[in-house]
Coordinates of C-alpha atoms in Angstrom, one line a residue:
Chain A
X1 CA 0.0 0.0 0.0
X2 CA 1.6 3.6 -0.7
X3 CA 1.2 4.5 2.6
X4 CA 0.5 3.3 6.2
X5 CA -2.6 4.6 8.2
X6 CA -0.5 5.0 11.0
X7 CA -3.0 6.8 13.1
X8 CA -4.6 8.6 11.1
X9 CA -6.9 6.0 9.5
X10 CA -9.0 5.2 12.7
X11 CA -11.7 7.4 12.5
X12 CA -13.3 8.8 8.8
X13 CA -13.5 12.0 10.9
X14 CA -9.8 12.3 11.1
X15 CA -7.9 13.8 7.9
X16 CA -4.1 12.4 7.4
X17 CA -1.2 14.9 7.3
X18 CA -1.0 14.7 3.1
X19 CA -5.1 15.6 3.2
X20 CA -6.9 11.5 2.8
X21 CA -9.2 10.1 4.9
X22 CA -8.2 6.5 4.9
X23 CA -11.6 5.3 6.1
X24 CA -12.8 6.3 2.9
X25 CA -10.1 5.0 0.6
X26 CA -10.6 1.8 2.5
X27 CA -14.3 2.0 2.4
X28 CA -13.4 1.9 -2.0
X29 CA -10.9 -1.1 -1.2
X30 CA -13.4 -3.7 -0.3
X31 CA -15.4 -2.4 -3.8
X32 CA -12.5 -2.8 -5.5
X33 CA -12.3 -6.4 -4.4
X34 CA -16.0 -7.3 -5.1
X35 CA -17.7 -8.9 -8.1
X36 CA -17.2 -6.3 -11.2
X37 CA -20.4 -3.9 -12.3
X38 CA -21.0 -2.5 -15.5
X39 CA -23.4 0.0 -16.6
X40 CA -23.6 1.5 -20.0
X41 CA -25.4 4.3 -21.6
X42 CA -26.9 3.1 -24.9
X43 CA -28.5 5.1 -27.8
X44 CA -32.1 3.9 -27.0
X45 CA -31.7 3.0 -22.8
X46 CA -29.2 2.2 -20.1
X47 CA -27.9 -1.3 -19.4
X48 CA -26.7 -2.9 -16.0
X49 CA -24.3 -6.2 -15.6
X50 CA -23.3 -7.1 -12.4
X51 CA -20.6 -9.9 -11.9
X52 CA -22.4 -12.0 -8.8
X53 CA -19.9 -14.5 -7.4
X54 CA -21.2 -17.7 -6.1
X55 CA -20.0 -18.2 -3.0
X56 CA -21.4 -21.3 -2.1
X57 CA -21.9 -24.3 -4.1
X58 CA -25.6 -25.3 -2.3
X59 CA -26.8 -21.4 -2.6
X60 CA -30.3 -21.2 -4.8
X61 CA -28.7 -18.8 -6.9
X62 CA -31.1 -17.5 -8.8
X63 CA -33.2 -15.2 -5.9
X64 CA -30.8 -14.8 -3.3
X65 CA -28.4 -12.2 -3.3
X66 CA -29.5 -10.2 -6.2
X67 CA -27.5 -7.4 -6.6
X68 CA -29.8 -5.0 -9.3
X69 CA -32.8 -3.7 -7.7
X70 CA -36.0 -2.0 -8.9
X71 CA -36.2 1.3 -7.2
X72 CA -39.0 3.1 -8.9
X73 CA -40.9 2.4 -12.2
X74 CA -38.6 4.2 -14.4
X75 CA -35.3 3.6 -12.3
X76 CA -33.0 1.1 -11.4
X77 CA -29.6 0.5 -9.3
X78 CA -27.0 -1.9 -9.3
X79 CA -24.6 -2.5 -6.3
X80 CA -20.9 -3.9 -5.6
X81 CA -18.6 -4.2 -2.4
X82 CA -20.1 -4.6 0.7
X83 CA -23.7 -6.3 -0.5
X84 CA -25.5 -5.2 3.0
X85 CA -24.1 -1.5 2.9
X86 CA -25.4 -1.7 -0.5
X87 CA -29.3 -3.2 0.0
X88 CA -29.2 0.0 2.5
X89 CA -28.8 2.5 0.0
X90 CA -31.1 0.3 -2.5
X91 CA -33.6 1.1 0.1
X92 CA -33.0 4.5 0.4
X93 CA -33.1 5.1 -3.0
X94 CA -36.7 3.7 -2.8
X95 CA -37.8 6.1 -0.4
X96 CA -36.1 8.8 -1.8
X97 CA -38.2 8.0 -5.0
X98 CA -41.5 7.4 -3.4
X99 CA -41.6 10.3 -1.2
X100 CA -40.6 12.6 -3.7
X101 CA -43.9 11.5 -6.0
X102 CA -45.5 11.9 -3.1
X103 CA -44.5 15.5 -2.5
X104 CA -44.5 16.4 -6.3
X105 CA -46.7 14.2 -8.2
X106 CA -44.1 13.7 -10.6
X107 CA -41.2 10.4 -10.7
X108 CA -37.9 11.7 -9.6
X109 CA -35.5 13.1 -11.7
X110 CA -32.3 10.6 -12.4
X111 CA -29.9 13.5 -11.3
X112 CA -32.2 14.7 -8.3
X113 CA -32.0 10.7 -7.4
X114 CA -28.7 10.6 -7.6
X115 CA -27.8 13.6 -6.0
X116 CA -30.3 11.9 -3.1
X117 CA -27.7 8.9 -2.8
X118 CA -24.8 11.4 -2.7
X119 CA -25.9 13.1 0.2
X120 CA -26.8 10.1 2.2
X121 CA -23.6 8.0 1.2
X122 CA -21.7 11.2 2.2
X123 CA -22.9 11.9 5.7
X124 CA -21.9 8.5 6.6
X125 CA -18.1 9.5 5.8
X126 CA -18.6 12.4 8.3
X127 CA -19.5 10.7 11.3
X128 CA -16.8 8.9 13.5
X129 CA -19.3 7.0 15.1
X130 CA -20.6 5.5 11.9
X131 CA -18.7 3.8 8.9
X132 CA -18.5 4.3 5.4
X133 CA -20.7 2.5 3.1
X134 CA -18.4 -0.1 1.2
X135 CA -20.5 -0.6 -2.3
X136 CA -20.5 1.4 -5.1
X137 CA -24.3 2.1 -6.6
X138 CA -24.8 2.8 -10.3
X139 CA -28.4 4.5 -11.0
X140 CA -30.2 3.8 -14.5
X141 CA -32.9 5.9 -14.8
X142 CA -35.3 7.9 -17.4
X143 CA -36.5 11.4 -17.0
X144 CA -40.5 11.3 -18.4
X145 CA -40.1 15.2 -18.3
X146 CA -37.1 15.9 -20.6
X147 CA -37.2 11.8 -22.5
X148 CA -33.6 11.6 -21.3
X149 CA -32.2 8.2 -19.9
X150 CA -28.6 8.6 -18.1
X151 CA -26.3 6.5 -16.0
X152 CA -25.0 7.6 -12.6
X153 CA -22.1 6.4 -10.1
X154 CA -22.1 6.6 -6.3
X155 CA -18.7 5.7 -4.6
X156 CA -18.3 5.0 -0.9
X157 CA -16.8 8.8 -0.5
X158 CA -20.3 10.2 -1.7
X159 CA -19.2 11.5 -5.2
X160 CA -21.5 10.7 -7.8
X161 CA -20.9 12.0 -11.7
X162 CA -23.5 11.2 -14.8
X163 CA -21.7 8.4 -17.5
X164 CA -21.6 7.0 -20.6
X165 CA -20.1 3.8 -19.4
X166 CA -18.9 3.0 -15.6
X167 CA -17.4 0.2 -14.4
X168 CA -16.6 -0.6 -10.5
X169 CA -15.4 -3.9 -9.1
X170 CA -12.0 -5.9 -9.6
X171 CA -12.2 -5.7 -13.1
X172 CA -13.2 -1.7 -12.9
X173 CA -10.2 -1.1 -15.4
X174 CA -9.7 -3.2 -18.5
X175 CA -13.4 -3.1 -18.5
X176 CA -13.4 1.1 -18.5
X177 CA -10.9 0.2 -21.8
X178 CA -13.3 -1.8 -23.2
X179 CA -16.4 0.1 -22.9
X180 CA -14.8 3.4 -24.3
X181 CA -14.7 1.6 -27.3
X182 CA -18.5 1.2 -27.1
X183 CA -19.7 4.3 -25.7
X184 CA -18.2 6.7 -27.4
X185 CA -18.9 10.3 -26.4
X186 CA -21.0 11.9 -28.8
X187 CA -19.5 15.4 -28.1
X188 CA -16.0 14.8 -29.2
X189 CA -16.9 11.8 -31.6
X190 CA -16.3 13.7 -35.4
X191 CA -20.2 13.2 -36.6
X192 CA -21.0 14.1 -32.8
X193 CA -24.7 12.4 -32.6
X194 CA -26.4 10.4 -30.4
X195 CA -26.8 7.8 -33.3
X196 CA -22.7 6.7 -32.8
X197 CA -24.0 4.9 -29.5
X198 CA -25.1 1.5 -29.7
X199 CA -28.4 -0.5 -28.8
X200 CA -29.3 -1.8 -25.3
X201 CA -29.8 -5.2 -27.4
X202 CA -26.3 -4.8 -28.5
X203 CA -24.6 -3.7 -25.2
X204 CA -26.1 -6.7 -23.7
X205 CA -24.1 -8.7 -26.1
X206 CA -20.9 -6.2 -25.5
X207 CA -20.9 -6.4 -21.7
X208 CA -21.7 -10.0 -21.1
X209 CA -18.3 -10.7 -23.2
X210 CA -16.4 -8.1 -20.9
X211 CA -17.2 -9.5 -18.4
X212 CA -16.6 -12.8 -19.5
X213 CA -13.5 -11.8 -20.6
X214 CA -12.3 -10.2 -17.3
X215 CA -13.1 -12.9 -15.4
X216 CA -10.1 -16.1 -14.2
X217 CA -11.8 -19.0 -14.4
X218 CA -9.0 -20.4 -12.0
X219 CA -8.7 -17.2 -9.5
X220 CA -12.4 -16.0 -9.3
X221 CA -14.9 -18.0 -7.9
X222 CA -18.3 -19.3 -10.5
X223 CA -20.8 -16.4 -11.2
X224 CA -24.3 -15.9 -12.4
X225 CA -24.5 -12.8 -14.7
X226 CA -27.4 -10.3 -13.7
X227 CA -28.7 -8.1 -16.2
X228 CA -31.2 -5.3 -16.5
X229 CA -32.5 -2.7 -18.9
X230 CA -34.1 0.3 -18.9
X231 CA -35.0 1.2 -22.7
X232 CA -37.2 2.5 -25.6
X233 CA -38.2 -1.1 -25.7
X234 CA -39.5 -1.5 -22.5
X235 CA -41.7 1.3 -22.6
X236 CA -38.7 3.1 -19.8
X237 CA -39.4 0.7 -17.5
X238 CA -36.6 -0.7 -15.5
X239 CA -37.0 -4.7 -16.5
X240 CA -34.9 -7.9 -16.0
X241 CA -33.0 -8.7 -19.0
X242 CA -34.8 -11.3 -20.3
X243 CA -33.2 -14.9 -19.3
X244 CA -33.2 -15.9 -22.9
X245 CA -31.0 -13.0 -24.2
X246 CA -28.9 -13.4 -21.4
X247 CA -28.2 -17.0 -22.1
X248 CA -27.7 -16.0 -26.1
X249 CA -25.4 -13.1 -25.4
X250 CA -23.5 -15.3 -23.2
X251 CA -23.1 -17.9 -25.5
X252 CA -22.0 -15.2 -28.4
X253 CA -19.3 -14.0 -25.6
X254 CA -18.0 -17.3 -25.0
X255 CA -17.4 -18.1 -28.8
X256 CA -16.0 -14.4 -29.7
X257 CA -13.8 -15.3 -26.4
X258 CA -12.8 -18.6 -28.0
X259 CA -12.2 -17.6 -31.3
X260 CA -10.0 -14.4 -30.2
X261 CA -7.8 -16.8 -28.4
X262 CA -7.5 -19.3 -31.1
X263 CA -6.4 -16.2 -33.3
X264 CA -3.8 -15.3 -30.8
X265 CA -2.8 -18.8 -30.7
X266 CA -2.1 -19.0 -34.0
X267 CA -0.1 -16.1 -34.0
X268 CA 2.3 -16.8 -31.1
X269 CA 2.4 -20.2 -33.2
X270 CA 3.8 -18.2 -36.7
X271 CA 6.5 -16.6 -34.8
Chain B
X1 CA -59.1 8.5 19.3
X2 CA -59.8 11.2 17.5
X3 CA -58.4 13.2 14.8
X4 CA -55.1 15.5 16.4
X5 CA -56.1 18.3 18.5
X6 CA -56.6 21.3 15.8
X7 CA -57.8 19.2 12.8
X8 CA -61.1 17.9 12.4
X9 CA -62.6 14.5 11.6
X10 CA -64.9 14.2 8.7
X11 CA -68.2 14.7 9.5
X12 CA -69.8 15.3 6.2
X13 CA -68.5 14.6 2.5
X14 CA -68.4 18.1 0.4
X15 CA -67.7 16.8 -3.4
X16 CA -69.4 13.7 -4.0
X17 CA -69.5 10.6 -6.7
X18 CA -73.2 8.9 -6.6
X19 CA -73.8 5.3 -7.4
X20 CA -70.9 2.6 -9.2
X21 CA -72.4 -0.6 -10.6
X22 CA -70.8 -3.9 -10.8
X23 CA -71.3 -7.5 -12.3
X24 CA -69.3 -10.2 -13.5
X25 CA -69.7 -11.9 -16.8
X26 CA -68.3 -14.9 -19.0
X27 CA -64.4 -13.8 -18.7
X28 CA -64.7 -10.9 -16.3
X29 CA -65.4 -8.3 -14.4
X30 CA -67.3 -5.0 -15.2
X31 CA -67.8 -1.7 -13.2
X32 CA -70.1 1.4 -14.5
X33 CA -69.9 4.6 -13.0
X34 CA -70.9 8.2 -14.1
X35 CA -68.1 11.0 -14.1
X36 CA -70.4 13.5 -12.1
X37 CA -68.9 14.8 -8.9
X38 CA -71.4 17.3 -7.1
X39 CA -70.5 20.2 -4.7
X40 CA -73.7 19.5 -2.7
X41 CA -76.6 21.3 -4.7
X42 CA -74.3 22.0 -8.1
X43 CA -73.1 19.6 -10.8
X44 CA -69.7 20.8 -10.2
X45 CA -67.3 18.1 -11.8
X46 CA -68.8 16.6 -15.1
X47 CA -65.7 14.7 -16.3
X48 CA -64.4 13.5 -12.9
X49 CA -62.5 9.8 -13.2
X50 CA -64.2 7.5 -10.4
X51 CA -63.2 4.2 -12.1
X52 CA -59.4 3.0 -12.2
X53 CA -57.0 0.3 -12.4
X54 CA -54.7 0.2 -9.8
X55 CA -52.5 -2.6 -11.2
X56 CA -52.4 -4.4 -14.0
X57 CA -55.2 -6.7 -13.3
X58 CA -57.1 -4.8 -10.8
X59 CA -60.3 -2.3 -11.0
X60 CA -61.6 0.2 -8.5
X61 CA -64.3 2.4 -8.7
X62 CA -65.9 4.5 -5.5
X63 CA -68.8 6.7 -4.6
X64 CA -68.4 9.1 -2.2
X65 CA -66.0 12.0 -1.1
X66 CA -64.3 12.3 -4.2
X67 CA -60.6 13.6 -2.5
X68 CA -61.2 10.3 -0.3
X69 CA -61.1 8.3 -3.8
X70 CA -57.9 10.0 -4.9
X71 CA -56.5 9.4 -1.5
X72 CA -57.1 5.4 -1.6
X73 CA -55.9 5.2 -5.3
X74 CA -52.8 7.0 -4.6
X75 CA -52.0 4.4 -1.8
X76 CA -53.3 1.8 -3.7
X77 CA -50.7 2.8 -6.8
X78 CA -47.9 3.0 -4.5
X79 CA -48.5 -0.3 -3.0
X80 CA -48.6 -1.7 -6.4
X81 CA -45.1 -0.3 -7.3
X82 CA -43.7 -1.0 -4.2
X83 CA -44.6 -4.5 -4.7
X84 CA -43.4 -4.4 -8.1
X85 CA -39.6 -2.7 -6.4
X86 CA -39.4 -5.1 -3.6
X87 CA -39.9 -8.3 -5.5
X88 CA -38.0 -11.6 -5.3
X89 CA -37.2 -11.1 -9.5
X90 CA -36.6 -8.8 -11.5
X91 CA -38.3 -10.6 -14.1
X92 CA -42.6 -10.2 -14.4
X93 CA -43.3 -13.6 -15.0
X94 CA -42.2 -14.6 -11.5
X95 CA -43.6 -11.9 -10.0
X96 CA -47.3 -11.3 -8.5
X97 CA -49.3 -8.4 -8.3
X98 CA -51.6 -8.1 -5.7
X99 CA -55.2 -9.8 -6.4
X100 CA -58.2 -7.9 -7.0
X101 CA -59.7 -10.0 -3.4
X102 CA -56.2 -9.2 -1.8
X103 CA -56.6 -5.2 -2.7
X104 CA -60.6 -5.2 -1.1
X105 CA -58.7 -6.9 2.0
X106 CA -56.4 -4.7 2.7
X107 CA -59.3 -1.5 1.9
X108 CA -61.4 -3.3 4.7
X109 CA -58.4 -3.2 6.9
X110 CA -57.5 0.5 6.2
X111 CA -61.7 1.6 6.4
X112 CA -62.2 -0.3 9.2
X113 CA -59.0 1.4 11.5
X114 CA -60.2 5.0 9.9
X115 CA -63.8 4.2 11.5
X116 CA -62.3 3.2 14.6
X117 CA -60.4 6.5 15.2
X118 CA -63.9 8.2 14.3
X119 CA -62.2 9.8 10.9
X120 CA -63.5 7.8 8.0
X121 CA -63.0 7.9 4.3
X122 CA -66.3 8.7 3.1
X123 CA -67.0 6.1 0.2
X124 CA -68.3 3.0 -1.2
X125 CA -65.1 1.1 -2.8
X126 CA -65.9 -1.7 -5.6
X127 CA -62.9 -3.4 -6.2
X128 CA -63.4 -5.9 -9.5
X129 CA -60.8 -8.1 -10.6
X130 CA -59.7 -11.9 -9.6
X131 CA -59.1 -14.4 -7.0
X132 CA -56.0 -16.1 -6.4
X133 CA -54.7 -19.8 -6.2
X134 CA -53.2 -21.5 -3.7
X135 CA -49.6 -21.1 -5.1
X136 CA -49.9 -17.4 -5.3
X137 CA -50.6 -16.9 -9.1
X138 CA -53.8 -15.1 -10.0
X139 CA -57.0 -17.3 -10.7
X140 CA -59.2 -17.3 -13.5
X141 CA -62.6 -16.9 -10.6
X142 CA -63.6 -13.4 -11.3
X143 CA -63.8 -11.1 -8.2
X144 CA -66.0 -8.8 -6.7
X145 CA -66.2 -6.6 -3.7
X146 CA -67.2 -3.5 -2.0
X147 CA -65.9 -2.0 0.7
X148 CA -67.9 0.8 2.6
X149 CA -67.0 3.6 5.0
X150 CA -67.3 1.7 8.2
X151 CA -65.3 -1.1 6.3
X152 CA -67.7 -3.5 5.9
X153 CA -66.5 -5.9 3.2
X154 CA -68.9 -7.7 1.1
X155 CA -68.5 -10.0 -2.2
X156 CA -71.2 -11.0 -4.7
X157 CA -71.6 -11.2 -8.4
X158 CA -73.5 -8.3 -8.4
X159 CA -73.4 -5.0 -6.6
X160 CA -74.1 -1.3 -6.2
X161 CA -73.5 1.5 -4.2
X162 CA -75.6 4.5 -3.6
X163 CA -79.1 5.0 -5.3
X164 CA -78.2 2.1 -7.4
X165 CA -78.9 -0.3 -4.4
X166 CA -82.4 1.1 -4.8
X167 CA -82.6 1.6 -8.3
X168 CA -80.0 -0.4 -10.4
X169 CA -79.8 -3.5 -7.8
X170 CA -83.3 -5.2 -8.4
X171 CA -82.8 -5.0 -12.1
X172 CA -79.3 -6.3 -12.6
X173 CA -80.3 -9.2 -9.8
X174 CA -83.2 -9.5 -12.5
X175 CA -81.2 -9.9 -15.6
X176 CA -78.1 -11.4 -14.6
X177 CA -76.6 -14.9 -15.2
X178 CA -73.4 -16.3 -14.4
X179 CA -72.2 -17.0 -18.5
X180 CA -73.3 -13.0 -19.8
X181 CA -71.6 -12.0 -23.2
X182 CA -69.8 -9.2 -22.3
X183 CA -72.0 -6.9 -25.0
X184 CA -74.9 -7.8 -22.8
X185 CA -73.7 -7.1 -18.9
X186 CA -73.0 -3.9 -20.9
X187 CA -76.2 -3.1 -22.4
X188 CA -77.9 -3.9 -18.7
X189 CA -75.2 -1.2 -17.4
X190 CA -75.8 1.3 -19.7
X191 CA -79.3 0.5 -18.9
X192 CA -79.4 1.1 -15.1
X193 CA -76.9 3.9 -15.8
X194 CA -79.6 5.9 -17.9
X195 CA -82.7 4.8 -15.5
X196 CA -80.7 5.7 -12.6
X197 CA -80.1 9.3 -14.8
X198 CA -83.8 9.7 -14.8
X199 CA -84.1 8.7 -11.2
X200 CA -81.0 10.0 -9.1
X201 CA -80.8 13.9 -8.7
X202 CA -76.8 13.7 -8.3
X203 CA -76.2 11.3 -11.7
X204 CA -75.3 12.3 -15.0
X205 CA -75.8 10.8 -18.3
X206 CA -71.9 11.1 -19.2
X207 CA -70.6 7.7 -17.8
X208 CA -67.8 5.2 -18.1
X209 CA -67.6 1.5 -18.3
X210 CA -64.3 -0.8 -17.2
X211 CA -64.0 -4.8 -17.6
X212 CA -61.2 -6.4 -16.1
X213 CA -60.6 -9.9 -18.0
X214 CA -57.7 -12.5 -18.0
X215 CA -56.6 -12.2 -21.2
X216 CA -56.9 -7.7 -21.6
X217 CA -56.2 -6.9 -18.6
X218 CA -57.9 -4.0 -17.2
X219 CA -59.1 -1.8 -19.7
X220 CA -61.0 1.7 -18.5
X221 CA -63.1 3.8 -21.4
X222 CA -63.1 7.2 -22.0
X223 CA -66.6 9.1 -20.7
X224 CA -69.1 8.7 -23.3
X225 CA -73.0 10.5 -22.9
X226 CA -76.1 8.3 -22.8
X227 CA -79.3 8.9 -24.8
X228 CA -82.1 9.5 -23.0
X229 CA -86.2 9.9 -23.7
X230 CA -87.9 12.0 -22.1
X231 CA -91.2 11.6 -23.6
X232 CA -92.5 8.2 -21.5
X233 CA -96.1 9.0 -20.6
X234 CA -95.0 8.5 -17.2
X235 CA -92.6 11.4 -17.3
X236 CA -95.6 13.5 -18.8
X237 CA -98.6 12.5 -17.2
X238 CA -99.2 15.5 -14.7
X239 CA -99.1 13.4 -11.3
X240 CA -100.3 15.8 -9.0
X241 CA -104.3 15.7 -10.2
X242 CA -103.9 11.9 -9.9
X243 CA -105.3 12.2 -6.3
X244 CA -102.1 10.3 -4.7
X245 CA -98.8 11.8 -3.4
X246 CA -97.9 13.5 -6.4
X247 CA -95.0 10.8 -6.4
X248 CA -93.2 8.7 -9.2

């Protein structure tokens, strides 16, 4: 590690001399060790994919432990790290969402949502009785007001910022590679529109082979792939990804996985 | 237990929905209402919305204080979503929505705790819809209930609230049987609908019908006016010489 606590990381209400709270940078360690989380902004909705290690050979996989949650009709959230920390902000994210159609008759912004989470993940990282949430949240949602879907991040330290593509989770950084490729930034692409982005139907494809790709089948423990989408084609509702398309789009990453290494194969074998 | 020192309980309804008619048929559910809400003496509201689904397989229609109705429905709708947030998938399929006979339980529970603490909702709720099987998944047995302000819950295969116990009741009980085409538990709607028109000081001939069936859904029309004729001797005939009350 760069550098020791010593002393200074005991509380998250103590700063260290050079200006960190360790508490916090900790709080990101144990997200940075979870199961990877992808969510990617798409030309016609927002996709989720959430690595979800099996710990445990005699777990019913398919309810427990679910790690994207419904939060509001037209929002959803997806959580790494610490799985209980996280199920805490799933739920505040659900009140923040009910009581605001309650006070406004109206579903809540994605931003004002977001900005929700911020506050609350942040006050935690104030306190030195209390502990910093260790998950990271990423917030899929659609604005009925302005028609505008975006993707936003929550980290343990309260920051939250509006994506194209985020990843969080061991394999946070070849997968950040990966998806720049795919979500390109309209602004500084050189035709600049919206229509450079891909589908939800294809990012499906896309992330299920990143993550795939990122994960050791010797290091990492099995996993189940949880998907969800939030699109044009499910009238902006936040929806499972079918099983179906899951299973296809897995089967697509394993053979585009395959045949990349057989290439590479042959190469190594030429020289 | 009354209401907190400085508000009031209800004591009286101020804008108010008159009768909602309901009957089942071969495949559903149907519920008639008119969209008349009256401020005491004065048609005030003549496009008011007392029928509406409250999740994708459930109908509720209410007579009554009308800001009572919006009350209920907004709980209603966010008990539906929260259901639909908190389930065990993410996927439909698995999930269930609560049952049309699950909804008028829960109304009975909420009326009936209002009435205790002497602050009721002031209405008559039909709730229209299905039953549910054993393993959770909703039935094909049509469903329907009514709730009322001091939550007494009652189910039958027909039902009315309002004037239409009186007016619309002993005719539908006439005409009904279990297998009705839809277009004929209609026609007997539109039929008490327009009688009870004639008959009920608050109703309006602008009305709305809603069926609830298992392959649709719930499906809610838009306010449509009724004919009506005038001209039955019995409207003209000048009652008053007759030498009795002067009545209908």
């Amino acid at each position: 590690m760069a550098s020791s606590g010593s002393g200074y990381d005991l509380s998250s209400s103590t700063f260290s001399p050079d200006g960190r709270i360790f508490q916090i940078e900790y709080a990101a360690k144990a997200v940075e060790n979870a199961g990877t989380m992808l969510g990617l902004r798409c030309r016609d909705g927002v996709v989720l994919a959430v690595e979800k290690p099996l710990l445990n050979k005699m777990l019913v996989a398919k309810t427990t432990g679910r790690r994207i949650h419904t939060v509001d009709e037209h929002a959803g959230v997806a959580i790494t790290g610490f799985v209980s920390d996280g199920r805490q902000i799933v739920n505040r994210a659900r009140e923040e969402a009910s009581s605001y159609d309650e006070t406004y008759g109206t579903k809540i912004p994605p931003q004002t949502l977001a900005s929700r989470l911020s506050t609350y993940v942040h006050y935690f990282t104030l306190h030195g009785a209390l502990r910093p949430f260790g998950a990271s949240t990423l917030v899929a949602a659609y604005d009925p007001a302005t028609k505008k879907h975006s993707l936003h991040m929550v980290e343990p330290s309260g920051v939250s910022y509006e994506y194209f593509g985020a990843a969080a989770g061991r394999g946070r950084q070849p997968a950040r590679t990966e998806m720049e490729k795919l979500a390109i930034n309209p602004k500084t692409s050189a035709s600049g529109g919206e229509e450079e982005l891909i589908t939800c139907a294809e990012a499906v494809k896309q992330l299920a082979k990143i993550i795939y790709t990122l994960h050791d089948e010797s290091k990492d423990k099995p996993f189940e792939l949880e998907m969800s989408w939030l699109s044009e084609g499910t009238g902006w509702k936040h929806a499972g990804v079918p099983k179906a398309v899951i299973a296809e789009a897995t089967v697509w990453a394993k053979k585009e996985i395959e045949e990349a290494e057989d290439e590479s194969e042959d190469d190594e074998m030429e020289e | 237990a009354q209401a907190m020192a400085g508000n009031q309980a209800t004591t009286r309804p101020i804008t108010t929905g008159t009768s909602v008619l309901g009957i089942k048929y071969r495949g559903g559910v149907m519920l008639a209402a008119d969209t008349l809400c009256s401020y005491g003496n004065m048609a005030k509201y003549k496009n008011a919305k007392r029928l509406l689904s409250v999740n994708s397989n459930t109908l509720v229609g209410a007579s009554g204080e009308y800001s009572d109705l919006q009350s209920i429905s907004d709980l209603l709708k966010a008990n539906a979503l929260a259901d639909r947030c908190t389930a065990d998938s993410l996927y439909e399929e698995d999930n269930n929505e609560e049952c049309a006979k699950e909804v008028w339980s829960y109304l009975r529970a909420v009326m009936y705790n209002r009435r205790n603490k002497m602050n009721p909702l002031w209405n008559d709720v039909v709730v229209a819809g299905f039953k549910q099987n054993t393993d959770g998944t909703t039935s094909d047995t049509p469903f329907l209930g009514v709730v009322d302000k001091i939550g007494t819950a009652y189910e039958d295969d027909i039902l009315a609230t309002g004037f239409g116990g009186y007016i619309a009741l002993p005719l539908m009980r006439e005409k009904y049987r279990a297998d009705m085409e839809e277009g004929e538990a209609r026609a007997l709607l539109e039929d008490c609908l327009r009688i009870l028109f004639y008959r009920d000081c608050r109703a309006l001939n602008r009305v709305q019908i809603a069926k609830v069936t298992k392959e649709g859904g719930v499906l809610v029309s838009d306010p449509y006016e009724l004919d009506t004729f005038w001209d039955y001797e019995g409207f003209k005939q000048n009652k008053g010489s007759l030498g009795t009350d002067g009545g209908w």
